[in-house]
CSV table of C-alpha atoms in Angstrom, one decimal:
chain,number,residue,atom,x,y,z
A,1,MET,CA,-154.5,207.1,-181.7
A,2,GLU,CA,-152.1,207.4,-184.7
A,3,ALA,CA,-148.6,206.1,-184.2
A,4,ASP,CA,-146.9,209.6,-184.5
A,5,ALA,CA,-149.5,211.2,-182.2
A,6,LEU,CA,-149.0,208.4,-179.7
A,7,HIS,CA,-145.2,208.9,-179.9
A,8,ILE,CA,-145.5,212.7,-179.3
A,9,ASP,CA,-147.9,212.2,-176.4
A,10,SER,CA,-145.6,209.7,-174.8
A,11,TRP,CA,-142.6,212.1,-175.1
A,12,LYS,CA,-144.6,214.9,-173.5
A,13,ASN,CA,-145.5,212.7,-170.5
A,14,VAL,CA,-141.9,211.5,-170.1
A,15,LYS,CA,-140.5,215.0,-170.2
A,16,HIS,CA,-143.0,216.2,-167.6
A,17,SER,CA,-142.2,213.3,-165.3
A,18,PHE,CA,-138.5,213.8,-165.7
A,19,SER,CA,-138.7,217.5,-165.0
A,20,ASN,CA,-140.6,216.8,-161.8
A,21,GLY,CA,-137.9,214.3,-160.7
A,22,HIS,CA,-140.2,211.3,-161.2
A,23,ILE,CA,-137.8,208.9,-162.8
A,24,ALA,CA,-138.4,205.2,-162.7
A,25,HIS,CA,-135.5,202.8,-162.5
A,26,ALA,CA,-136.9,200.8,-165.5
A,27,TYR,CA,-139.0,201.5,-168.5
A,28,LEU,CA,-140.6,199.2,-171.1
A,29,LEU,CA,-141.2,201.1,-174.4
A,30,GLU,CA,-143.8,199.4,-176.6
A,31,GLY,CA,-142.7,200.5,-180.0
A,32,SER,CA,-140.4,199.8,-182.9
A,33,PRO,CA,-136.8,199.3,-181.9
A,34,SER,CA,-135.7,200.8,-185.2
A,35,LYS,CA,-138.2,203.7,-185.2
A,36,GLN,CA,-140.3,205.3,-182.4
A,37,GLY,CA,-138.9,203.0,-179.6
A,38,VAL,CA,-135.3,203.8,-180.2
A,39,ASP,CA,-136.1,207.5,-180.9
A,40,LEU,CA,-137.8,207.8,-177.5
A,41,SER,CA,-135.0,206.0,-175.8
A,42,VAL,CA,-132.5,208.5,-177.2
A,43,ARG,CA,-134.7,211.5,-176.1
A,44,MET,CA,-135.1,210.1,-172.6
A,45,LEU,CA,-131.3,209.6,-172.2
A,46,GLN,CA,-130.6,213.1,-173.7
A,47,LEU,CA,-133.1,214.5,-171.1
A,48,LEU,CA,-131.2,212.7,-168.4
A,49,PHE,CA,-127.6,213.5,-169.4
A,50,CYS,CA,-127.9,216.9,-171.1
A,51,GLU,CA,-126.1,219.6,-169.1
A,52,ASP,CA,-127.9,222.5,-170.7
A,53,VAL,CA,-130.5,224.4,-168.8
A,54,GLU,CA,-133.1,223.7,-171.5
A,55,LYS,CA,-133.0,219.9,-171.6
A,56,PRO,CA,-132.4,218.4,-174.0
A,57,ASN,CA,-130.9,220.8,-176.5
A,58,THR,CA,-129.9,217.8,-178.7
A,59,THR,CA,-126.8,219.6,-180.0
A,60,CYS,CA,-124.4,219.5,-177.0
A,61,SER,CA,-121.6,216.9,-176.9
A,62,CYS,CA,-123.6,214.7,-174.4
A,63,CYS,CA,-126.7,214.7,-176.6
A,64,GLN,CA,-124.7,214.0,-179.7
A,65,SER,CA,-122.8,211.1,-178.1
A,66,ILE,CA,-126.1,209.6,-177.0
A,67,ARG,CA,-127.6,209.9,-180.5
A,68,SER,CA,-124.6,208.0,-181.8
A,69,GLN,CA,-124.8,205.5,-179.0
A,70,LYS,CA,-121.3,206.3,-177.8
A,71,HIS,CA,-122.0,208.1,-174.5
A,72,VAL,CA,-119.5,206.8,-171.9
A,73,ASP,CA,-122.2,206.1,-169.3
A,74,THR,CA,-124.7,204.4,-171.5
A,75,LEU,CA,-124.8,200.8,-172.8
A,76,TRP,CA,-126.8,199.7,-175.9
A,77,LEU,CA,-127.6,196.0,-176.2
A,78,GLU,CA,-129.4,194.2,-179.1
A,79,PRO,CA,-129.4,190.7,-180.6
A,80,SER,CA,-126.3,189.6,-182.6
A,81,SER,CA,-126.9,189.4,-186.3
A,82,LYS,CA,-126.4,185.6,-186.4
A,83,SER,CA,-128.3,184.3,-183.4
A,84,ARG,CA,-131.0,186.9,-183.2
A,85,GLN,CA,-130.9,186.4,-179.5
A,86,ILE,CA,-129.7,188.2,-176.4
A,87,VAL,CA,-127.8,185.7,-174.3
A,88,VAL,CA,-127.0,185.4,-170.6
A,89,ALA,CA,-123.4,186.7,-171.1
A,90,ASP,CA,-124.8,189.9,-172.6
A,91,VAL,CA,-127.0,190.5,-169.6
A,92,GLU,CA,-124.2,189.7,-167.2
A,93,ASN,CA,-122.0,192.3,-168.9
A,94,LEU,CA,-124.9,194.8,-168.6
A,95,ILE,CA,-125.3,194.2,-164.9
A,96,ASN,CA,-121.6,194.5,-164.3
A,97,ARG,CA,-121.5,197.8,-166.2
A,98,MET,CA,-124.5,199.2,-164.3
A,99,HIS,CA,-122.9,198.4,-160.9
A,100,LYS,CA,-119.7,200.3,-161.7
A,101,THR,CA,-119.2,203.9,-160.8
A,102,SER,CA,-120.4,206.4,-163.4
A,103,PHE,CA,-117.5,207.9,-165.4
A,104,SER,CA,-119.1,211.3,-165.3
A,105,GLY,CA,-120.2,211.1,-161.7
A,106,GLY,CA,-123.9,211.0,-162.5
A,107,TRP,CA,-126.4,208.6,-164.0
A,108,LYS,CA,-125.8,205.2,-165.6
A,109,ALA,CA,-128.1,203.9,-168.3
A,110,ALA,CA,-128.7,200.8,-170.4
A,111,VAL,CA,-131.0,200.3,-173.4
A,112,ILE,CA,-132.0,196.8,-174.6
A,113,LEU,CA,-133.4,196.9,-178.1
A,114,TYR,CA,-135.6,194.0,-179.3
A,115,ALA,CA,-135.9,193.0,-175.6
A,116,ASP,CA,-138.3,190.2,-176.5
A,117,ARG,CA,-135.2,188.4,-178.0
A,118,LEU,CA,-133.8,187.9,-174.5
A,119,GLN,CA,-133.3,184.2,-174.0
A,120,PRO,CA,-135.4,182.8,-171.0
A,121,MET,CA,-132.3,182.4,-168.8
A,122,ALA,CA,-131.1,185.9,-169.8
A,123,GLN,CA,-134.5,187.3,-168.7
A,124,HIS,CA,-134.2,185.6,-165.3
A,125,LYS,CA,-130.8,187.1,-165.0
A,126,LEU,CA,-132.1,190.5,-165.9
A,127,LEU,CA,-134.7,190.3,-163.0
A,128,LYS,CA,-131.7,190.6,-160.6
A,129,ILE,CA,-131.1,194.2,-161.6
A,130,LEU,CA,-134.8,195.0,-161.8
A,131,GLU,CA,-135.4,193.8,-158.3
A,132,GLU,CA,-132.3,195.5,-156.9
A,133,PRO,CA,-131.4,198.4,-159.2
A,134,PRO,CA,-128.1,200.3,-158.5
A,135,GLY,CA,-128.4,203.9,-157.4
A,136,ARG,CA,-128.9,206.6,-160.1
A,137,SER,CA,-129.4,204.0,-162.8
A,138,ILE,CA,-132.0,203.6,-165.5
A,139,LEU,CA,-132.8,200.6,-167.7
A,140,ILE,CA,-134.9,201.0,-170.9
A,141,LEU,CA,-136.3,197.9,-172.7
A,142,VAL,CA,-137.7,198.4,-176.2
A,143,SER,CA,-139.9,195.9,-177.9
A,144,GLU,CA,-142.7,195.6,-180.4
A,145,ASN,CA,-143.5,192.1,-179.1
A,146,VAL,CA,-143.8,192.3,-175.4
A,147,SER,CA,-145.3,188.8,-175.3
A,148,GLY,CA,-141.8,187.6,-175.4
A,149,LEU,CA,-141.0,189.0,-171.9
A,150,LEU,CA,-141.7,187.4,-168.5
A,151,PRO,CA,-144.6,188.8,-166.6
A,152,THR,CA,-142.3,189.6,-163.7
A,153,ILE,CA,-140.1,191.8,-166.0
A,154,LYS,CA,-143.1,193.7,-167.4
A,155,SER,CA,-144.5,194.2,-163.9
A,156,ARG,CA,-141.3,195.8,-162.7
A,157,CYS,CA,-141.1,198.3,-165.6
A,158,GLN,CA,-143.1,201.5,-166.2
A,159,ARG,CA,-144.7,200.8,-169.6
A,160,ILE,CA,-144.9,203.4,-172.3
A,161,LYS,CA,-146.6,203.0,-175.6
A,162,CYS,CA,-144.8,204.9,-178.3
A,163,GLY,CA,-146.2,203.8,-181.7
A,164,ALA,CA,-146.3,200.0,-181.3
A,165,SER,CA,-147.5,198.4,-184.5
A,166,GLU,CA,-150.9,196.9,-184.9
A,167,LYS,CA,-149.2,193.5,-184.9
A,168,SER,CA,-147.7,194.0,-181.4
A,169,PHE,CA,-149.1,191.4,-179.1
A,170,ASP,CA,-148.7,190.8,-175.4
A,171,ILE,CA,-149.4,187.3,-174.0
A,172,ASN,CA,-151.3,188.2,-170.9
A,173,ILE,CA,-153.6,185.5,-169.5
A,174,GLU,CA,-155.2,187.7,-166.9
A,175,THR,CA,-158.5,187.5,-168.9
A,176,ILE,CA,-158.9,183.9,-167.9
A,177,PHE,CA,-158.5,184.4,-164.2
A,178,SER,CA,-162.2,184.5,-163.7
A,179,ILE,CA,-162.4,180.8,-164.8
A,180,PHE,CA,-159.1,179.5,-163.5
A,181,PRO,CA,-158.7,177.1,-161.9
A,182,PRO,CA,-161.7,175.7,-164.0
A,183,GLN,CA,-164.6,174.3,-162.0
A,184,SER,CA,-166.3,172.5,-165.0
A,185,GLY,CA,-165.5,170.9,-168.3
A,186,ILE,CA,-167.0,174.0,-170.0
A,187,GLU,CA,-164.5,176.3,-168.2
A,188,ALA,CA,-161.6,173.9,-169.0
A,189,ILE,CA,-162.6,174.2,-172.7
A,190,MET,CA,-163.0,178.0,-172.4
A,191,ALA,CA,-159.5,178.4,-170.8
A,192,THR,CA,-158.0,176.1,-173.5
A,193,ASN,CA,-159.6,178.2,-176.3
A,194,GLN,CA,-158.3,181.5,-174.9
A,195,ILE,CA,-154.8,180.2,-174.5
A,196,THR,CA,-154.6,178.7,-178.0
A,197,GLU,CA,-155.9,182.1,-179.3
A,198,PHE,CA,-153.1,183.9,-177.4
A,199,LEU,CA,-150.5,181.5,-178.9
A,200,SER,CA,-151.9,181.9,-182.5
A,201,ALA,CA,-151.9,185.7,-182.3
A,202,ALA,CA,-148.3,185.7,-180.9
A,203,ALA,CA,-147.3,183.3,-183.7
A,204,GLU,CA,-148.5,185.8,-186.3
A,205,CYS,CA,-146.4,188.5,-184.7
A,206,HIS,CA,-143.3,186.3,-184.8
A,207,ILE,CA,-143.9,185.5,-188.5
A,208,ASP,CA,-144.2,189.1,-189.4
A,209,GLN,CA,-141.1,190.1,-187.4
A,210,LEU,CA,-139.0,187.3,-188.9
A,211,THR,CA,-140.1,188.2,-192.4
A,212,LEU,CA,-139.2,191.8,-191.7
A,213,ASP,CA,-135.8,190.7,-190.3
A,214,GLN,CA,-135.1,188.6,-193.4
A,215,SER,CA,-135.9,191.5,-195.7
A,216,LYS,CA,-133.3,193.6,-193.9
A,217,ASP,CA,-130.6,191.0,-194.1
A,218,ASP,CA,-128.1,190.8,-196.9
A,219,ASP,CA,-128.0,187.0,-196.5
A,220,SER,CA,-131.0,184.9,-197.3
A,221,ILE,CA,-132.4,182.7,-194.4
A,222,SER,CA,-133.5,179.2,-195.4
A,223,LYS,CA,-137.0,178.0,-194.7
A,224,GLU,CA,-135.6,175.4,-192.3
A,225,VAL,CA,-133.9,178.1,-190.2
A,226,LEU,CA,-137.1,180.2,-190.2
A,227,ASP,CA,-139.2,177.2,-189.1
A,228,ALA,CA,-136.7,176.4,-186.4
A,229,ARG,CA,-136.9,180.0,-185.0
A,230,LEU,CA,-140.7,179.9,-185.1
A,231,ALA,CA,-140.7,176.7,-183.2
A,232,ALA,CA,-138.3,178.2,-180.6
A,233,TYR,CA,-140.6,181.2,-180.3
A,234,ARG,CA,-143.6,178.9,-179.9
A,235,LYS,CA,-141.9,177.0,-177.1
A,236,GLN,CA,-141.0,180.3,-175.4
A,237,ASP,CA,-144.6,181.5,-175.6
A,238,GLN,CA,-145.8,178.3,-174.1
A,239,HIS,CA,-143.3,178.7,-171.3
A,240,MET,CA,-144.6,182.3,-170.7
A,241,ILE,CA,-148.1,181.1,-170.3
A,242,VAL,CA,-147.2,178.2,-168.1
A,243,GLU,CA,-145.2,180.5,-165.9
A,244,GLN,CA,-148.2,182.9,-165.5
A,245,LEU,CA,-150.5,180.1,-164.6
A,246,LEU,CA,-147.9,179.0,-161.9
A,247,TYR,CA,-147.7,182.5,-160.6
A,248,TRP,CA,-151.5,182.6,-160.3
A,249,LEU,CA,-151.7,179.4,-158.4
A,250,ARG,CA,-148.8,180.3,-156.1
A,251,ASP,CA,-150.6,183.6,-155.4
A,252,ILE,CA,-153.7,181.7,-154.3
A,253,VAL,CA,-151.5,179.7,-151.9
A,254,ALA,CA,-149.8,182.9,-150.6
A,255,VAL,CA,-153.1,184.5,-149.8
A,256,GLN,CA,-154.3,181.4,-148.2
A,257,MET,CA,-151.2,181.4,-146.0
A,258,GLU,CA,-151.9,185.1,-145.2
A,259,LEU,CA,-148.7,186.4,-146.7
A,260,ALA,CA,-148.3,190.1,-147.4
A,261,PRO,CA,-149.8,191.5,-150.6
A,262,SER,CA,-146.4,192.8,-151.6
A,263,SER,CA,-145.3,189.2,-152.1
A,264,LEU,CA,-147.9,188.5,-154.8
A,265,PHE,CA,-147.3,188.5,-158.6
A,266,PHE,CA,-150.9,189.7,-159.2
A,267,PRO,CA,-151.7,191.9,-156.2
A,268,THR,CA,-154.5,193.8,-158.0
A,269,TYR,CA,-156.5,190.6,-158.0
A,270,TYR,CA,-156.3,190.1,-154.2
A,271,GLU,CA,-160.1,189.7,-153.8
A,272,ARG,CA,-160.3,187.0,-156.4
A,273,LEU,CA,-157.3,185.3,-155.0
A,274,ALA,CA,-158.8,185.4,-151.5
A,275,GLU,CA,-162.0,183.9,-152.9
A,276,LEU,CA,-160.1,181.0,-154.5
A,277,GLY,CA,-158.0,180.6,-151.3
A,278,ALA,CA,-161.2,180.0,-149.3
A,279,ARG,CA,-162.6,177.6,-151.9
A,280,TYR,CA,-159.7,175.1,-152.2
A,281,HIS,CA,-157.7,173.1,-149.7
A,282,LEU,CA,-153.9,173.4,-149.7
A,283,ASP,CA,-153.4,169.9,-150.9
A,284,GLU,CA,-155.7,170.6,-153.9
A,285,LEU,CA,-153.7,173.7,-154.8
A,286,LEU,CA,-150.4,171.8,-154.5
A,287,PHE,CA,-151.9,169.1,-156.8
A,288,MET,CA,-152.8,171.8,-159.4
A,289,LEU,CA,-149.3,173.3,-159.1
A,290,GLN,CA,-147.7,169.9,-159.8
A,291,GLY,CA,-149.9,169.5,-162.9
A,292,ILE,CA,-149.1,172.9,-164.3
A,293,GLU,CA,-145.4,172.4,-163.6
A,294,GLN,CA,-145.5,169.3,-165.9
A,295,LEU,CA,-147.4,171.2,-168.6
A,296,SER,CA,-144.3,172.5,-170.4
A,297,ARG,CA,-142.9,169.0,-170.7
A,298,ARG,CA,-146.3,167.6,-171.9
A,299,MET,CA,-146.6,170.4,-174.5
A,300,SER,CA,-143.2,169.3,-175.9
A,301,THR,CA,-144.5,165.9,-176.9
A,302,THR,CA,-146.1,165.0,-180.2
A,303,LEU,CA,-149.6,165.3,-178.7
A,304,PRO,CA,-151.8,168.2,-180.1
A,305,GLU,CA,-151.3,171.3,-178.1
A,306,ARG,CA,-155.0,171.9,-177.5
A,307,GLN,CA,-155.5,168.3,-176.2
A,308,VAL,CA,-152.6,168.7,-173.7
A,309,LEU,CA,-154.0,172.0,-172.4
A,310,GLU,CA,-157.6,170.7,-172.1
A,311,ASP,CA,-156.5,167.5,-170.4
A,312,ALA,CA,-154.4,169.4,-167.9
A,313,PHE,CA,-157.2,171.8,-167.1
A,314,ARG,CA,-159.8,169.0,-166.7
A,315,GLU,CA,-157.5,167.3,-164.2
A,316,MET,CA,-157.7,170.4,-162.0
A,317,ILE,CA,-161.5,170.2,-161.6
A,318,VAL,CA,-162.4,169.2,-158.0
């Protein structure tokens, strides 16, 4: 579907849901934070705050203040021009604002542009409001590169595609769950290949985005700074993958212990989790968890990334 057509279709679906009172507490808009993504965010907030019968009329004072990002009950958050990151303090301020009483007596809203630029600790802090959202509040995350977001954040948001670029990439390792934990050397190699492919595709997205950012800046960014940012993104992507692997193994343990499906990170894979829970002993799963917990540290060494992954996966074969 063409980007504009996708954007229009997304808007129609959102408008229909809002008119029927089906409003989620959090949305993840997969689109450009400077184009379709921010435009849909504005429209959603206008639909929510507009006081006209025909919502949104786009010309009332509420709609105009939202368009200019000055509405009293909305907060817009994006990376600072220097760090290109959204830090913990920014998220703490957002949470504090969202828990305060609305000035207009209605909804409170926050929009995070370039949500993939949230630092890891900031993302964990954001989970607090996603897990326990205040009443009559809505949080909108906008990103072209959803691979930079924790799986737990993505799972707690209603996802809407609104013209994401072809370079948009989501690191989602669910495609390897059929061979993880690996039972043979071949499966260990297959899992390694898939993960390195995920990381390579994500790296291309980061390069494209950093190049675009540089073209928009008045000040030139040195190659050393660009390389440092790419290295930081690589480390973050590695962390995302390791975290998903840990969630998967913990889910196997949870199913083995007969915990409620609502406690799982990957509840849609319950049958596969139950199969694995019956296959392994608890001490074997705990050994695997220990190995994956050490994977981030091992990937920070000078050893080749592929070698570290394959070695770790081969150690899991029982």
